[in-house]
XYZ file of C-alpha atoms in Angstrom:
406
model
C 19.797 30.816 3.926
C 21.956 29.867 7.179
C 23.897 32.291 8.808
C 26.876 29.985 8.344
C 26.475 30.000 4.768
C 26.033 33.673 4.504
C 29.284 33.719 6.417
C 31.033 31.636 3.958
C 30.031 33.637 1.173
C 31.352 36.740 2.633
C 34.507 35.231 3.122
C 34.572 34.151 -0.595
C 33.550 37.664 -1.660
C 36.508 39.184 0.620
C 39.135 36.670 -0.867
C 37.844 37.855 -4.437
C 38.495 41.639 -3.306
C 41.800 40.847 -1.943
C 42.544 38.997 -5.562
C 41.354 41.921 -7.554
C 43.624 44.535 -5.570
C 46.425 42.399 -5.942
C 45.900 42.058 -9.647
C 45.314 45.910 -9.981
C 48.754 46.484 -8.064
C 50.605 44.086 -10.506
C 48.861 45.769 -13.463
C 49.809 49.257 -12.063
C 53.505 47.978 -11.702
C 53.526 46.606 -15.206
C 52.257 49.766 -16.559
C 55.175 51.711 -14.989
C 57.356 48.999 -16.472
C 56.275 49.467 -19.890
C 56.742 53.188 -19.769
C 53.279 54.368 -20.883
C 53.987 57.993 -20.454
C 52.682 61.245 -22.302
C 56.143 61.957 -23.832
C 56.470 58.578 -25.663
C 56.275 58.848 -29.302
C 52.917 57.304 -30.971
C 54.459 54.118 -32.036
C 56.033 53.200 -28.779
C 52.817 53.998 -26.842
C 50.703 51.828 -29.146
C 52.891 48.715 -28.756
C 53.496 49.307 -25.066
C 49.329 49.731 -24.558
C 48.862 46.644 -26.510
C 51.088 44.686 -24.188
C 49.120 46.361 -21.120
C 45.925 44.973 -22.726
C 47.216 41.464 -22.753
C 47.764 41.695 -18.979
C 43.986 42.540 -18.105
C 42.444 39.465 -19.467
C 45.088 37.240 -17.689
C 44.166 38.961 -14.597
C 40.589 38.188 -14.867
C 41.116 34.786 -15.513
C 43.314 34.753 -12.647
C 40.622 36.128 -10.022
C 38.005 33.907 -11.693
C 39.966 30.888 -11.019
C 41.178 31.727 -7.600
C 37.369 32.846 -6.720
C 36.266 29.295 -7.999
C 38.824 27.375 -5.840
C 37.987 29.020 -2.830
C 34.046 28.866 -3.376
C 34.512 25.064 -3.758
C 36.612 25.012 -0.754
C 34.036 26.959 1.377
C 30.854 26.384 0.120
C 30.851 23.994 -3.075
C 32.152 20.851 -1.713
C 29.345 20.577 0.800
C 26.480 21.340 -1.528
C 25.671 18.547 -3.908
C 22.833 18.455 -6.785
C 20.792 15.700 -7.355
C 19.244 14.968 -10.708
C 15.904 13.431 -12.202
C 14.185 14.791 -8.999
C 10.267 14.092 -8.776
C 7.740 14.435 -6.114
C 5.824 11.462 -4.936
C 3.555 10.558 -2.063
C 1.682 7.464 -0.634
C -0.955 6.683 -2.942
C -3.827 3.871 -2.858
C -5.317 2.612 -5.996
C -9.036 1.572 -5.410
C -10.136 -1.399 -7.504
C -13.706 -2.899 -7.464
C -13.713 -6.459 -6.337
C -16.877 -7.228 -8.009
C -18.625 -6.061 -11.210
C -21.308 -3.555 -10.692
C -23.211 -0.143 -11.607
C -22.288 3.197 -9.983
C -25.227 4.272 -7.713
C -23.648 6.802 -5.894
C -20.063 8.813 -5.633
C -20.063 9.799 -2.068
C -16.463 11.435 -1.303
C -16.367 13.802 -4.577
C -13.670 14.472 -6.496
C -10.363 16.293 -4.901
C -11.761 15.667 -1.482
C -10.187 14.815 1.609
C -10.749 11.498 3.199
C -10.133 9.609 6.187
C -8.980 5.967 6.106
C -12.111 3.706 6.099
C -14.454 6.845 4.778
C -17.353 5.584 2.199
C -16.452 6.432 -1.516
C -18.439 4.828 -3.824
C -21.761 2.677 -3.602
C -22.598 0.214 -6.123
C -26.205 -0.733 -7.005
C -26.887 -4.015 -4.577
C -29.933 -5.199 -5.969
C -28.600 -8.582 -7.309
C -26.146 -8.758 -4.296
C -29.179 -8.964 -1.794
C -30.967 -11.590 -3.958
C -28.227 -13.572 -4.185
C -27.725 -13.229 -0.011
C -31.439 -13.892 0.160
C -31.161 -17.376 -1.982
C -27.737 -18.218 0.260
C -29.899 -17.933 3.370
C -32.651 -20.053 2.028
C -29.883 -22.707 1.049
C -28.535 -22.581 4.871
C -32.139 -22.955 5.953
C -32.824 -25.826 3.569
C -29.394 -27.533 4.826
C -30.493 -27.042 8.317
C -33.876 -28.625 7.752
C -32.445 -31.495 6.042
C -29.737 -32.331 8.407
C -32.395 -32.297 11.236
C -34.817 -34.314 8.976
C -31.904 -36.982 8.624
C -31.494 -36.885 12.728
C -35.193 -37.608 12.981
C -35.570 -40.512 10.534
C -32.353 -41.962 12.069
C -33.917 -41.563 15.471
C -37.079 -43.226 14.290
C -35.165 -46.373 12.532
C -33.068 -46.883 15.764
C -36.378 -46.938 17.693
C -37.949 -49.230 15.097
C -34.684 -51.727 15.216
C -35.065 -51.566 18.807
C -38.704 -52.445 18.829
C -37.902 -55.211 16.207
C -34.971 -56.633 18.099
C -36.909 -56.831 21.300
C -39.698 -58.648 19.431
C -37.110 -61.177 17.974
C -35.594 -61.788 21.417
C -39.185 -62.421 22.669
C -40.215 -64.638 19.894
C -36.904 -66.603 19.907
C -38.011 -67.509 23.547
C -41.358 -68.516 22.587
C -40.130 -70.613 20.027
C -37.690 -72.281 22.444
C -40.408 -73.153 24.981
C -42.571 -74.700 22.093
C -39.612 -76.899 20.924
C -39.478 -78.174 24.591
C -43.384 -78.864 24.741
C -43.204 -81.003 21.637
C -46.393 -80.069 20.524
C -45.582 -79.810 16.527
C -48.631 -77.273 16.057
C -47.109 -74.628 19.006
C -43.622 -75.260 17.097
C -44.443 -74.465 13.731
C -46.449 -71.476 14.918
C -43.807 -70.134 17.060
C -41.123 -70.572 14.331
C -43.060 -68.657 11.699
C -43.436 -65.837 14.040
C -39.824 -65.959 15.112
C -38.743 -65.566 11.477
C -40.997 -63.160 10.489
C -39.794 -60.958 13.223
C -36.148 -61.622 12.053
C -36.989 -60.602 8.539
C -38.776 -57.349 9.528
C -35.613 -56.303 12.016
C -33.384 -57.096 8.816
C -35.511 -54.814 6.783
C -35.271 -52.161 9.292
C -31.527 -52.393 9.573
C -31.075 -52.185 5.885
C -33.340 -49.086 5.903
C -31.089 -47.108 8.262
C -28.048 -47.548 6.195
C -28.639 -44.757 3.759
C -29.673 -41.837 6.413
C -26.921 -43.021 8.865
C -24.530 -42.767 6.095
C -25.632 -39.380 5.417
C -25.836 -38.383 8.868
C -22.758 -36.590 10.642
C -21.866 -35.993 14.399
C -23.073 -32.376 14.158
C -24.505 -29.865 11.776
C -21.510 -28.096 11.331
C -19.845 -31.402 9.988
C -22.885 -32.062 7.564
C -21.600 -31.560 3.715
C -24.936 -29.852 2.471
C -24.746 -27.489 5.429
C -21.089 -26.684 4.875
C -21.484 -25.741 1.443
C -24.684 -23.594 1.987
C -22.594 -21.595 4.690
C -19.756 -21.051 1.895
C -22.391 -19.669 -0.360
C -23.673 -17.448 2.286
C -20.351 -16.085 3.187
C -19.488 -15.229 -0.516
C -22.960 -13.676 -1.031
C -22.549 -11.958 2.143
C -18.852 -10.697 1.105
C -20.007 -9.444 -2.262
C -23.040 -7.328 -0.858
C -20.405 -5.842 1.526
C -17.889 -5.046 -1.619
C -20.784 -2.754 -3.267
C -19.606 -0.245 -0.593
C -16.021 0.841 -1.359
C -14.090 2.838 1.560
C -10.534 4.640 1.777
C -7.672 2.376 2.938
C -5.730 5.510 3.636
C -6.082 9.228 4.392
C -5.698 11.699 1.330
C -7.357 13.643 -1.289
C -9.499 11.576 -3.978
C -8.977 11.544 -7.921
C -11.831 9.906 -9.914
C -10.775 8.410 -13.194
C -13.911 9.824 -15.364
C -16.247 7.866 -13.234
C -19.834 8.768 -13.155
C -23.467 7.551 -11.680
C -24.817 5.055 -13.784
C -21.549 3.520 -15.218
C -20.914 -0.072 -15.290
C -17.495 -0.968 -13.941
C -15.662 -4.185 -13.906
C -13.708 -6.010 -11.048
C -10.147 -4.884 -10.825
C -10.947 -1.664 -12.954
C -9.122 1.408 -11.548
C -11.901 3.781 -10.376
C -10.215 6.164 -8.126
C -6.714 6.899 -6.256
C -6.354 8.465 -3.215
C -2.951 10.247 -2.275
C -1.859 11.570 1.071
C -0.436 14.881 -0.013
C 0.527 16.032 3.597
C 3.249 13.100 3.620
C 5.341 13.729 0.719
C 8.849 12.911 -0.557
C 11.067 13.402 -3.563
C 12.921 10.538 -5.507
C 16.174 11.738 -6.961
C 19.446 10.460 -8.128
C 22.765 11.287 -7.261
C 26.142 10.452 -9.059
C 27.902 7.446 -7.804
C 31.240 9.547 -7.152
C 29.154 12.039 -4.869
C 27.906 9.304 -2.348
C 30.667 9.031 -0.268
C 29.718 12.803 1.061
C 26.001 11.838 1.434
C 24.174 9.918 4.365
C 20.749 9.476 5.943
C 19.587 12.558 7.678
C 21.589 15.226 5.309
C 19.332 18.508 5.138
C 18.032 19.423 1.816
C 16.914 22.327 0.119
C 14.112 21.659 -2.842
C 12.970 24.171 -4.946
C 9.628 23.306 -7.161
C 9.029 23.669 -10.771
C 5.283 24.346 -10.040
C 5.509 27.304 -7.719
C 9.360 28.425 -7.399
C 9.105 28.184 -3.749
C 11.603 26.414 -1.562
C 10.975 23.383 0.778
C 13.241 21.667 3.093
C 13.552 17.926 3.803
C 16.067 15.378 4.909
C 17.604 12.101 3.459
C 15.726 9.301 4.800
C 16.738 6.363 2.527
C 19.581 5.544 0.276
C 19.325 2.957 -2.442
C 21.636 0.229 -1.980
C 22.266 -0.533 -5.977
C 24.010 1.529 -8.144
C 21.947 2.101 -11.481
C 24.256 2.244 -14.820
C 22.553 4.277 -17.710
C 23.782 4.195 -21.281
C 24.970 1.596 -23.811
C 28.636 2.805 -24.704
C 31.543 2.750 -22.050
C 32.253 6.526 -22.545
C 28.782 7.336 -22.241
C 27.758 5.450 -19.249
C 26.533 6.972 -16.212
C 26.247 5.656 -12.622
C 23.727 6.807 -10.284
C 22.177 6.014 -6.795
C 18.682 6.521 -5.990
C 17.916 8.615 -2.696
C 14.579 9.309 -1.004
C 14.012 12.883 0.710
C 11.230 13.313 3.035
C 9.477 16.791 2.746
C 9.124 18.765 5.867
C 5.406 18.995 7.123
C 6.210 22.547 7.711
C 7.445 23.682 4.746
C 4.409 21.823 2.939
C 2.110 23.788 5.429
C 3.722 26.818 4.596
C 4.262 26.764 0.671
C 1.392 24.366 0.070
C 0.973 20.781 -1.593
C 2.771 19.761 -4.771
C 1.496 17.758 -7.592
C 2.757 14.405 -7.506
C 5.494 13.942 -10.547
C 6.419 17.390 -10.502
C 10.108 18.176 -10.521
C 12.378 19.860 -7.962
C 15.588 21.177 -7.975
C 17.657 19.513 -5.394
C 20.493 20.639 -3.050
C 21.961 18.477 -0.521
C 23.773 20.064 2.235
C 26.902 17.511 3.385
C 27.868 19.721 6.117
C 25.757 20.762 8.695
C 25.214 24.323 10.610
C 25.264 25.323 13.857
C 21.294 25.148 13.677
C 21.177 21.689 12.286
C 20.856 20.126 15.735
C 17.841 22.290 16.710
C 15.701 21.616 13.642
C 13.375 18.797 13.408
C 14.033 16.304 10.982
C 11.546 15.515 8.022
C 10.118 11.998 8.347
C 7.406 9.710 6.728
C 4.698 8.293 8.307
C 2.688 5.986 5.876
C -0.134 3.980 6.546
C 0.985 0.426 5.783
C -2.013 -1.466 7.501
C -5.914 -1.327 6.543
C -8.868 -3.050 7.573
C -10.774 -1.732 4.819
C -11.231 -4.936 2.829
C -11.856 -7.321 5.955
C -14.819 -8.831 6.452
C -15.878 -9.581 9.764
C -16.369 -13.288 10.112
C -17.998 -12.900 13.630
C -20.997 -11.132 12.133
C -21.374 -13.508 9.301
C -21.603 -16.395 11.817
C -23.736 -14.505 14.220
C -26.078 -14.466 11.132
C -25.833 -17.939 10.261
C -26.515 -18.856 13.693
C -29.807 -17.146 13.689
C -30.880 -18.978 10.817
C -29.982 -22.210 12.552
C -31.833 -21.220 15.414
C -34.554 -20.498 13.293
C -35.209 -23.656 11.432
C -33.871 -26.087 13.641
C -36.586 -28.245 15.837
C -37.579 -26.693 19.209
C -37.296 -29.696 21.882
């Protein structure tokens, strides 16, 4: 309890004592007025004593009322209770991205792990076979492409040769016609027309290979499909190893080695219990006295210890509960960060456990010196990222292995 709070309570107690003394004085005066003396006859004494007894409860009520008002003015109005207050923390649910069989539980249960630590290993036999088949597919696409390149080059050479023959025989045919020798003309014509026919065949044969050929291997459709399958197989193999996306403590969900799990089946939760907060509700009527940064004391229902914190968020929406107009309650959700110091001092808390919350709306003289509780959440993780650079390097190795050596 702060020194300012102790002083305020002492003021209230002093005020209560003054009120009590005043009431005693008034009661004494009243007793004298009533004339309760030894010489009074019994009947009058009983009547006056009864009248005196009526005064005492009234005095007690007056004392309580004054004390209550004084307490509210000095302490109560600066301390607000919150309802439905429960402990929370950053949690990451681990879901497998492929179907598989658990081969190893690396981290163990209720163990501290860091972001990026290996948690679970799935059997990778099928995934490795799939990757081998995908690698063979890439190799086949590379060989197919360069076979087309070789075929196209050969056809181009053939067309070039036959085009030269056509050009040469056309010249012979023209010279034969000038000679007027019918035998030479007929022979030259036959040779020229035969060469033309062969050229047409070569050009027709080149149509299909050239239509399948692209400007580069990367543009070759069969290669693109093979690369896509390789990346999927590589990714699925990588996903047989499951890593923690945040730093925290592990909690397995009845998982055991040899168990078959399905894609997107919750198998493990990692919770950061060193970075905790409390979600609570306050009445709408109390909201005007509450602001972000207010100090808060929190008493745990689990261990009975007192924690400190600060309000870090106030929801912009008022929630109305209840159906009947008379029974409706309007509340606002607030978030209270628990200080790291009190967590270290009193211990971590179970998520979902309840807390008694007292919000201090009036800062004491030591408030400025205190470090405010904050949350530092891990909002980015590369745990699920597949490195395209590494995949492309693997593909490049396959291409280099199966492309023709010049």
